[in-house]
Coordinates of C-alpha atoms and ligand atoms in Angstrom, one line a residue:
M1044 CA -40.7 103.3 63.7
S1045 CA -40.6 106.6 61.9
Q1046 CA -44.3 106.3 60.9
R1047 CA -45.3 106.2 64.6
S1048 CA -46.0 109.6 66.0
C1049 CA -44.3 110.6 69.2
L1050 CA -44.7 113.3 71.9
S1051 CA -42.2 113.9 74.6
V1052 CA -43.5 115.3 77.8
I1053 CA -40.6 116.9 79.7
L1054 CA -41.2 117.6 83.4
A1055 CA -39.5 120.7 84.6
A1056 CA -41.8 122.3 87.1
G1057 CA -39.6 121.6 90.1
E1058 CA -38.1 124.4 92.2
G1059 CA -34.6 123.0 92.4
T1060 CA -34.0 124.7 95.8
R1061 CA -30.8 122.7 96.3
M1062 CA -29.2 124.5 93.4
K1063 CA -29.4 127.6 95.6
S1064 CA -29.9 129.7 92.5
A1065 CA -32.0 132.5 91.0
L1066 CA -32.0 130.6 87.8
P1067 CA -34.5 127.7 87.3
K1068 CA -32.7 124.4 87.9
V1069 CA -33.1 123.0 84.4
L1070 CA -31.6 126.1 82.8
H1071 CA -28.3 125.4 84.4
K1072 CA -25.9 124.4 81.7
I1073 CA -24.0 121.3 80.7
A1074 CA -21.5 121.8 77.9
G1075 CA -22.9 125.3 77.4
L1076 CA -26.5 124.2 76.9
P1077 CA -29.3 124.2 79.4
M1078 CA -29.8 120.7 80.8
V1079 CA -33.4 120.6 79.7
A1080 CA -32.2 121.4 76.2
H1081 CA -30.1 118.2 76.3
V1082 CA -33.3 116.3 77.2
V1083 CA -35.2 117.9 74.2
K1084 CA -32.3 117.0 71.9
A1085 CA -32.4 113.4 73.0
A1086 CA -36.1 113.2 72.5
E1087 CA -35.7 114.7 69.0
A1088 CA -33.0 112.3 68.2
A1089 CA -35.3 109.4 69.2
G1090 CA -37.9 110.7 66.8
A1091 CA -40.2 112.7 69.1
G1092 CA -41.7 115.2 66.6
D1093 CA -43.5 117.2 69.3
Q1094 CA -42.4 118.3 72.7
A1095 CA -44.5 119.4 75.7
L1096 CA -42.6 121.2 78.4
V1097 CA -44.2 121.2 81.9
I1098 CA -43.1 124.3 83.7
G1099 CA -43.9 125.9 87.0
H1100 CA -41.1 127.6 88.9
G1101 CA -39.7 130.5 86.9
A1102 CA -42.3 129.9 84.1
E1103 CA -41.6 133.2 82.3
E1104 CA -37.8 132.6 82.2
M1105 CA -38.3 129.1 81.1
R1106 CA -40.6 130.1 78.3
K1107 CA -38.1 132.6 77.1
A1108 CA -35.2 130.2 77.2
A1109 CA -37.3 127.5 75.5
Q1110 CA -37.8 129.7 72.5
K1111 CA -34.1 129.3 71.8
F1112 CA -33.5 125.6 72.4
A1113 CA -37.0 124.2 71.6
P1114 CA -38.9 126.8 69.5
K1115 CA -41.6 124.3 68.6
A1116 CA -42.2 123.0 72.1
E1117 CA -45.5 123.8 73.7
S1118 CA -45.2 124.9 77.4
F1119 CA -47.8 123.9 80.0
V1120 CA -47.8 125.4 83.4
Q1121 CA -48.3 123.1 86.4
E1122 CA -49.8 125.6 88.9
K1123 CA -49.4 123.4 91.9
R1124 CA -46.7 120.8 92.3
L1125 CA -48.8 117.8 93.2
G1126 CA -46.6 115.0 91.8
T1127 CA -45.2 113.6 88.6
A1128 CA -48.5 112.2 87.3
H1129 CA -50.2 115.5 88.0
A1130 CA -47.3 117.2 86.1
V1131 CA -47.7 115.0 83.1
L1132 CA -51.4 115.7 83.1
A1133 CA -50.7 119.4 82.8
A1134 CA -49.9 118.5 79.2
R1135 CA -53.3 116.8 78.8
D1136 CA -54.1 118.9 75.7
A1137 CA -51.0 117.8 73.9
I1138 CA -51.4 114.1 75.0
S1139 CA -55.0 114.0 73.9
K1140 CA -54.0 114.9 70.3
G1141 CA -53.5 111.2 69.9
Y1142 CA -49.9 110.1 69.6
D1143 CA -48.8 106.6 69.1
D1144 CA -46.0 107.0 71.7
I1145 CA -45.6 109.2 74.7
L1146 CA -42.1 109.6 76.3
V1147 CA -42.1 111.1 79.7
M1148 CA -38.8 112.6 80.6
F1149 CA -37.4 114.7 83.4
G1150 CA -35.8 118.0 82.6
D1151 CA -33.2 117.5 85.2
T1152 CA -31.9 114.2 83.8
P1153 CA -29.7 115.5 80.9
L1154 CA -27.5 112.5 80.1
I1155 CA -30.3 110.3 78.7
D1156 CA -29.1 108.5 75.6
P1157 CA -31.4 108.6 72.6
E1158 CA -30.7 104.9 72.0
V1159 CA -32.4 104.1 75.3
L1160 CA -35.5 106.1 74.2
I1161 CA -35.5 104.4 70.8
A1162 CA -35.4 100.9 72.4
A1163 CA -38.3 101.9 74.7
R1164 CA -40.3 103.1 71.6
Q1165 CA -39.6 99.8 69.9
K1166 CA -41.2 98.0 72.8
L1167 CA -44.3 100.2 72.4
A1168 CA -44.4 99.4 68.7
K1169 CA -44.6 95.7 69.7
G1170 CA -47.7 96.3 71.8
T1171 CA -46.3 97.0 75.3
A1172 CA -48.3 99.6 77.2
V1173 CA -45.7 101.0 79.6
V1174 CA -41.9 100.8 79.4
V1175 CA -40.0 101.9 82.5
V1176 CA -36.3 102.5 82.1
G1177 CA -34.5 101.2 85.2
F1178 CA -30.9 101.0 86.4
R1179 CA -29.1 99.0 89.0
T1180 CA -27.2 100.7 91.9
S1181 CA -25.6 99.5 95.1
N1182 CA -27.0 102.7 96.7
P1183 CA -30.7 102.8 95.8
S1184 CA -31.7 105.2 98.5
G1185 CA -34.1 107.9 97.3
Y1186 CA -35.2 106.1 94.1
G1187 CA -38.4 104.3 93.4
R1188 CA -37.9 100.5 93.5
L1189 CA -39.0 98.3 90.6
I1190 CA -41.1 95.4 91.9
E1191 CA -41.1 92.4 89.6
K1192 CA -43.0 89.2 89.9
G1193 CA -42.4 86.2 87.6
G1194 CA -40.1 88.4 85.4
K1195 CA -42.9 91.0 85.0
L1196 CA -42.9 94.5 86.4
I1197 CA -45.9 94.8 88.6
A1198 CA -45.3 98.1 90.5
I1199 CA -42.9 100.9 91.3
R1200 CA -42.7 101.7 95.0
E1201 CA -41.3 105.0 96.1
E1202 CA -38.7 104.8 98.9
K1203 CA -41.0 106.3 101.5
D1204 CA -43.7 103.7 100.8
C1205 CA -41.4 100.7 100.7
T1206 CA -41.3 97.9 103.2
D1207 CA -37.9 97.0 104.7
E1208 CA -37.8 94.1 102.3
E1209 CA -38.6 96.3 99.2
K1210 CA -35.9 98.8 100.3
K1211 CA -33.3 96.1 99.6
I1212 CA -34.2 96.0 95.9
T1213 CA -31.4 97.6 93.8
F1214 CA -33.2 97.8 90.5
C1215 CA -34.5 101.3 90.5
N1216 CA -36.7 103.6 88.4
G1217 CA -34.6 105.9 86.3
G1218 CA -37.5 108.3 85.8
L1219 CA -38.0 107.7 82.1
M1220 CA -41.2 106.1 80.8
A1221 CA -42.6 105.3 77.5
I1222 CA -46.4 105.0 77.4
A1223 CA -48.6 103.8 74.6
G1224 CA -50.5 107.0 73.5
K1225 CA -53.8 105.2 73.4
Q1226 CA -53.6 104.2 77.1
A1227 CA -51.8 107.2 78.5
L1228 CA -54.7 109.4 79.6
K1229 CA -56.7 106.6 81.0
L1230 CA -53.8 105.3 83.1
L1231 CA -52.8 108.8 84.3
D1232 CA -56.4 109.7 85.2
A1233 CA -56.6 106.6 87.4
V1234 CA -53.7 107.7 89.6
G1235 CA -54.6 108.6 93.2
H1236 CA -52.5 110.1 95.9
K1237 CA -52.7 107.7 98.8
N1238 CA -49.1 107.4 99.6
A1239 CA -46.5 108.7 102.1
K1240 CA -46.2 112.1 100.3
G1241 CA -49.8 112.5 99.3
E1242 CA -48.7 113.1 95.7
Y1243 CA -50.0 111.9 92.4
Y1244 CA -47.1 109.5 91.4
L1245 CA -46.5 108.8 87.7
T1246 CA -45.0 105.6 88.9
D1247 CA -48.4 104.3 89.9
I1248 CA -49.5 103.8 86.3
V1249 CA -47.3 100.6 86.4
E1250 CA -49.6 98.9 89.0
I1251 CA -52.7 100.2 87.3
A1252 CA -51.7 99.0 83.8
A1253 CA -50.5 95.6 85.2
A1254 CA -53.8 95.1 87.0
Q1255 CA -55.6 95.7 83.7
G1256 CA -53.6 92.9 82.1
L1257 CA -51.6 95.3 79.9
D1258 CA -48.0 94.5 79.1
V1259 CA -45.6 96.4 81.3
V1260 CA -41.9 96.0 81.2
A1261 CA -38.7 97.4 82.7
T1262 CA -35.6 97.8 80.7
E1263 CA -32.2 98.4 82.1
A1264 CA -29.9 101.3 81.2
S1265 CA -26.7 102.6 82.7
F1266 CA -26.8 104.9 85.7
E1267 CA -25.9 108.0 83.7
N1268 CA -29.2 107.8 81.9
A1269 CA -30.9 108.3 85.2
L1270 CA -28.6 110.8 86.7
G1271 CA -30.8 113.6 88.1
I1272 CA -29.3 116.9 88.9
N1273 CA -30.3 118.4 92.2
N1274 CA -27.3 120.4 93.3
R1275 CA -24.2 121.9 91.7
A1276 CA -22.0 119.0 92.7
E1277 CA -24.2 116.7 90.6
L1278 CA -24.2 119.3 87.9
A1279 CA -20.4 119.1 87.8
E1280 CA -20.6 115.3 87.8
A1281 CA -22.9 115.3 84.8
E1282 CA -20.6 117.8 83.0
G1283 CA -17.7 115.4 83.7
I1284 CA -19.6 112.4 82.3
W1285 CA -20.7 114.4 79.2
Q1286 CA -17.2 115.6 78.6
T1287 CA -15.7 112.1 78.9
R1288 CA -18.2 110.8 76.4
R1289 CA -17.5 113.7 74.0
R1290 CA -13.7 113.4 74.2
R1291 CA -13.9 109.7 73.4
E1292 CA -16.2 110.4 70.5
A1293 CA -13.8 113.1 69.2
M1294 CA -10.8 110.7 69.5
L1295 CA -12.6 107.9 67.8
S1296 CA -13.4 110.2 64.9
G1297 CA -9.8 111.0 64.4
V1298 CA -8.9 113.9 66.6
T1299 CA -5.8 113.7 68.8
L1300 CA -6.3 114.8 72.3
I1301 CA -2.9 114.6 74.1
A1302 CA -4.5 115.0 77.6
P1303 CA -8.2 114.4 76.9
E1304 CA -9.2 115.1 80.5
T1305 CA -8.0 118.7 80.2
V1306 CA -9.9 119.5 77.0
F1307 CA -13.5 120.9 77.4
F1308 CA -16.0 120.8 74.5
S1309 CA -19.2 122.6 74.0
H1310 CA -22.4 120.9 73.0
D1311 CA -22.0 122.0 69.4
T1312 CA -18.2 121.8 68.9
E1313 CA -17.3 120.5 65.4
I1314 CA -13.8 119.3 65.0
G1315 CA -12.3 117.6 62.0
A1316 CA -10.0 114.5 61.8
D1317 CA -6.3 114.9 62.2
T1318 CA -6.7 118.0 64.3
I1319 CA -4.4 117.9 67.3
V1320 CA -5.5 119.5 70.5
E1321 CA -2.9 120.0 73.1
P1322 CA -3.6 120.0 76.9
N1323 CA -5.8 122.6 78.6
V1324 CA -8.0 123.9 75.8
W1325 CA -11.5 125.3 76.3
F1326 CA -14.1 125.3 73.5
G1327 CA -17.1 127.6 74.1
P1328 CA -20.2 127.5 72.0
G1329 CA -20.1 127.8 68.2
V1330 CA -16.7 126.5 67.3
K1331 CA -16.1 124.7 64.0
I1332 CA -12.7 123.3 63.2
A1333 CA -11.8 121.7 59.9
A1334 CA -9.3 118.8 59.5
G1335 CA -5.6 119.0 60.3
A1336 CA -5.6 122.0 62.5
K1337 CA -3.3 122.4 65.5
I1338 CA -4.7 123.9 68.7
H1339 CA -1.9 124.5 71.1
A1340 CA -2.1 124.4 74.9
F1341 CA -4.1 126.8 77.0
S1342 CA -6.2 128.3 74.2
H1343 CA -9.7 129.6 74.8
I1344 CA -11.9 129.4 71.7
E1345 CA -15.5 130.5 71.3
G1346 CA -17.7 131.2 68.3
A1347 CA -14.8 130.7 65.9
T1348 CA -14.3 129.0 62.6
I1349 CA -10.9 127.5 62.0
A1350 CA -10.1 126.1 58.5
S1351 CA -7.8 123.2 57.8
D1352 CA -4.1 123.3 58.7
C1353 CA -4.5 126.4 60.9
D1354 CA -2.2 126.9 63.9
V1355 CA -3.7 128.4 67.0
G1356 CA -2.0 129.2 70.3
P1357 CA -0.5 128.4 72.7
F1358 CA -2.5 130.8 74.9
A1359 CA -4.6 132.2 72.0
R1360 CA -8.0 133.6 72.6
L1361 CA -10.4 133.4 69.7
R1362 CA -13.7 135.1 70.4
P1363 CA -17.0 135.1 68.4
G1364 CA -16.7 135.9 64.8
A1365 CA -13.0 134.9 64.5
D1366 CA -12.7 133.3 61.1
L1367 CA -9.4 131.7 60.3
K1368 CA -8.9 130.6 56.7
Q1369 CA -6.6 127.8 55.6
K1370 CA -3.1 127.8 57.1
A1371 CA -3.7 131.0 59.1
K1372 CA -1.7 131.3 62.3
V1373 CA -2.7 133.0 65.5
G1374 CA 0.0 132.6 68.1
N1375 CA 0.6 133.2 71.8
F1376 CA -1.3 135.9 73.7
C1377 CA -3.3 137.0 70.7
E1378 CA -6.9 137.9 70.9
V1379 CA -9.1 137.8 67.7
K1380 CA -12.7 139.0 67.7
Q1381 CA -15.1 139.4 64.7
A1382 CA -12.2 139.2 62.2
T1383 CA -11.2 137.2 59.2
I1384 CA -7.6 136.0 59.0
E1385 CA -7.2 135.1 55.4
E1386 CA -5.2 132.2 54.1
G1387 CA -1.7 131.9 55.4
A1388 CA -1.8 135.2 57.3
K1389 CA 0.1 135.3 60.6
V1390 CA -0.8 137.0 63.8
N1391 CA 1.9 135.6 65.9
H1392 CA 2.5 137.4 69.2
L1393 CA 0.7 139.6 71.8
T1394 CA -1.8 141.1 69.5
Y1395 CA -5.4 142.3 69.4
I1396 CA -7.3 142.0 66.2
G1397 CA -10.9 143.1 66.5
D1398 CA -13.5 144.0 63.7
A1399 CA -11.0 143.4 61.0
R1400 CA -9.8 141.5 57.9
I1401 CA -6.2 140.5 57.6
G1402 CA -5.4 139.7 54.0
A1403 CA -3.9 136.5 52.7
G1404 CA -0.2 136.1 53.7
A1405 CA -0.1 139.3 55.7
N1406 CA 2.2 139.4 58.7
I1407 CA 1.1 141.2 61.8
G1408 CA 4.0 142.0 64.1
A1409 CA 4.1 141.5 67.9
G1410 CA 2.0 143.9 69.9
T1411 CA -0.1 145.2 67.1
I1412 CA -3.5 146.5 68.2
T1413 CA -6.5 147.3 66.1
C1414 CA -8.0 150.3 67.9
N1415 CA -11.5 149.4 67.0
Y1416 CA -13.5 151.2 69.7
D1417 CA -13.8 154.9 70.6
G1418 CA -15.9 154.2 73.7
Y1419 CA -19.1 154.5 71.7
S1420 CA -18.8 152.7 68.4
K1421 CA -16.9 149.9 66.8
F1422 CA -14.9 150.5 63.5
F1423 CA -13.3 148.3 60.9
T1424 CA -9.7 147.7 60.0
D1425 CA -8.9 146.2 56.6
I1426 CA -5.4 145.0 55.9
G1427 CA -4.6 144.0 52.4
E1428 CA -3.0 140.8 51.1
G1429 CA 0.7 140.5 51.8
A1430 CA 0.8 143.6 54.0
F1431 CA 3.4 143.8 56.8
V1432 CA 2.6 145.6 60.1
G1433 CA 5.7 146.2 62.2
S1434 CA 5.7 145.4 65.9
N1435 CA 3.9 147.5 68.4
S1436 CA 1.8 149.4 66.0
S1437 CA -1.6 150.8 66.7
L1438 CA -4.1 150.9 63.8
V1439 CA -6.7 153.4 64.6
A1440 CA -10.0 152.3 62.9
P1441 CA -11.7 152.9 60.6
I1442 CA -8.6 152.4 58.4
T1443 CA -7.4 150.5 55.4
I1444 CA -3.9 149.3 54.7
G1445 CA -3.5 148.4 51.1
K1446 CA -2.1 145.3 49.5
G1447 CA 1.6 144.9 50.3
G1448 CA 1.4 148.0 52.5
Y1449 CA 4.3 148.2 55.0
I1450 CA 3.9 149.8 58.4
A1451 CA 7.0 150.8 60.4
S1452 CA 7.3 149.4 63.9
G1453 CA 5.9 151.4 66.7
S1454 CA 3.5 153.4 64.4
V1455 CA 0.2 154.9 65.3
I1456 CA -1.6 154.7 62.0
T1457 CA -4.5 157.1 61.7
E1458 CA -4.7 157.5 57.9
S1459 CA -5.3 154.8 55.4
V1460 CA -2.2 153.5 53.6
P1461 CA -2.3 152.8 49.8
D1462 CA -1.1 149.5 48.2
D1463 CA 2.7 149.0 48.5
A1464 CA 3.2 152.2 50.5
L1465 CA 5.5 152.5 53.5
A1466 CA 4.0 154.3 56.4
F1467 CA 5.8 155.7 59.5
G1468 CA 3.5 156.9 62.2
R1469 CA 6.1 157.8 64.8
A1470 CA 8.7 160.5 65.5
R1471 CA 11.9 160.2 63.6
Q1472 CA 14.9 159.0 65.7
R1473 CA 17.7 161.4 66.6
T1474 CA 21.1 160.0 67.7
L1475 CA 23.5 162.4 69.4
A1476 CA 27.1 161.3 69.6
G1477 CA 28.7 161.2 73.1
K1478 CA 25.5 162.7 74.7
G1479 CA 24.8 159.5 76.6
K1480 CA 28.0 159.7 78.6
E1481 CA 27.6 163.4 79.2
L1482 CA 24.1 162.8 80.6
R1483 CA 25.3 160.1 82.9
E1484 CA 28.0 162.3 84.3
R1485 CA 25.6 165.1 84.9
F1486 CA 23.1 162.9 86.8
A1487 CA 25.9 161.3 88.9
S1488 CA 27.3 164.7 90.1
A1489 CA 23.8 166.0 90.9
A1490 CA 23.1 162.8 93.0
A1491 CA 26.4 163.2 94.9
A1492 CA 25.6 166.9 95.6
R1493 CA 22.2 165.9 97.1
K1494 CA 23.8 163.3 99.3
K1495 CA 26.3 165.9 100.9
S1496 CA 23.7 168.5 101.7
Ligands
UD1_2361 C1 -38.8 110.3 90.7 C2 -39.6 109.0 90.6 C3 -38.7 107.8 91.2 C4 -37.4 107.8 90.5 C5 -36.7 109.1 90.5 C6 -35.6 109.1 89.5 C7 -42.0 109.5 90.9 C8 -43.1 109.5 91.8 N1 -40.8 109.1 91.4 O1 -38.6 110.6 92.1 O2 -39.4 106.6 91.1 O3 -36.6 106.8 91.0 O4 -37.6 110.2 90.0 O5 -34.8 110.3 89.6 O6 -42.1 109.8 89.7 N2 -41.9 117.4 88.8 C9 -42.9 118.3 88.3 N3 -44.0 118.5 89.0 C10 -44.3 117.8 90.2 C11 -43.3 116.9 90.6 C12 -42.2 116.7 89.9 O7 -42.7 118.9 87.3 O8 -45.3 118.1 90.7 C13 -40.7 117.2 88.0 C14 -39.5 117.6 88.7 O9 -39.1 119.0 88.4 C15 -38.4 116.6 88.2 C16 -39.2 115.4 87.9 O10 -40.6 115.8 87.8 O11 -37.9 117.1 87.0 C17 -39.0 114.3 89.0 O12 -39.5 114.8 90.2 P1 -38.7 114.6 91.6 O13 -39.3 115.3 92.7 O14 -37.2 114.8 91.4 O15 -39.0 113.0 91.8 P2 -38.1 112.0 92.6 O16 -38.6 112.1 94.0 O17 -36.7 112.1 92.4
MG2362 MG1 -35.4 113.6 91.6

């Protein structure tokens, strides 16, 4: 298979009006990644070395986004939306380069499984000219029906063109097609637009190929593979299916999810075996977790690297650049951004650590704040190995606290502290014997006098 060249043509010129959105439909995200990028990833996983994106609505925005998720893809603009065959032909220049296999995919059908694409390509390798991926449903309304005769696929009929008898067919076109590269342009150029919608239907190539005696087959895949997103309810449905798949994959790879339905992964979450994730945890993009970590309930984690045996949460927020080394601990109501928490360091309660390094084994007391921002620029805080920062301290960056440095609780630290030094950044306490009682009596008699008058 690998020696066969393959181009995927991804159709994404539709307006997606039912999304009711300023953003082109296929850029709406599933698991933090635009749905069209899921399609590109599946095509790549199935060995499509080149990608052609057919765009129309929001072309500029699409091009810009595609640079991120498919930098090598070539974009083709379909100026007028005249149907799916017309859309594929917008990529004529790419198709005519002469690929063995062409995969036509829809940018709004993000749950396509690469295995389904691979199976379709295997059929092409055996000499089939057109492979249509179908699915069965008890509610086929809106889909093209697969018309078979003697076990052979002879046509696809769009709902609007179906006879009442054909409408009863429950084997439907999922939208994905694999076409032998040699035949592709010839078949596509033969498509006309004599149908209820007056559009050039890609699906017509089935009838054209069958009439020429070429081998045409329909394969069956599960409904998810054909789930097209047209509105935000379907977007949420696809997200749900994606998350269910990913949770299962995580659990089967050795991750414990106590309440899997409450844990949300990103498209790129990496998570090692023997990590335990408690309920209600959110992973944004860019999270890497090694083996044996504990992620406690209600944590929100994004762009963070967590080494083995770390302990995070409950209610922790790790933002981009949070880098927890082995056995580090970030506890409840702590926020960490762009900061390294070295091995075994503890940031346990109600703390903000931003633009900082916390040395190995250091202990950061409750309510510590790195004051990293003066309203204009960000500054760095460096805390040495084994340092102790007393509760409710403000560390005004840029600042360094040396190895083994000790900060008294409630300090506002504005000057760097050398190794092993003790720093107080607060007023010294005064205790006046008997003064509490005296003060209370004074206030009581003043209040009584006010009441009388
Ligand atoms: C299509 C299939 C139908 C199948 C269904 C599965 C055709 C004629 N029909 O119907 O058999 O059951 O998908 O979901 O192919 N697009 C363009 N330019 C166009 C027209 C469409 O880029 O001119 C893109 C759309 O953005 C979309 C895809 O092609 O990504 C499919 O178009 P859509 O209008 O959704 O086709 P359906 O009517 O759903
Ligand atoms: Mg559709």
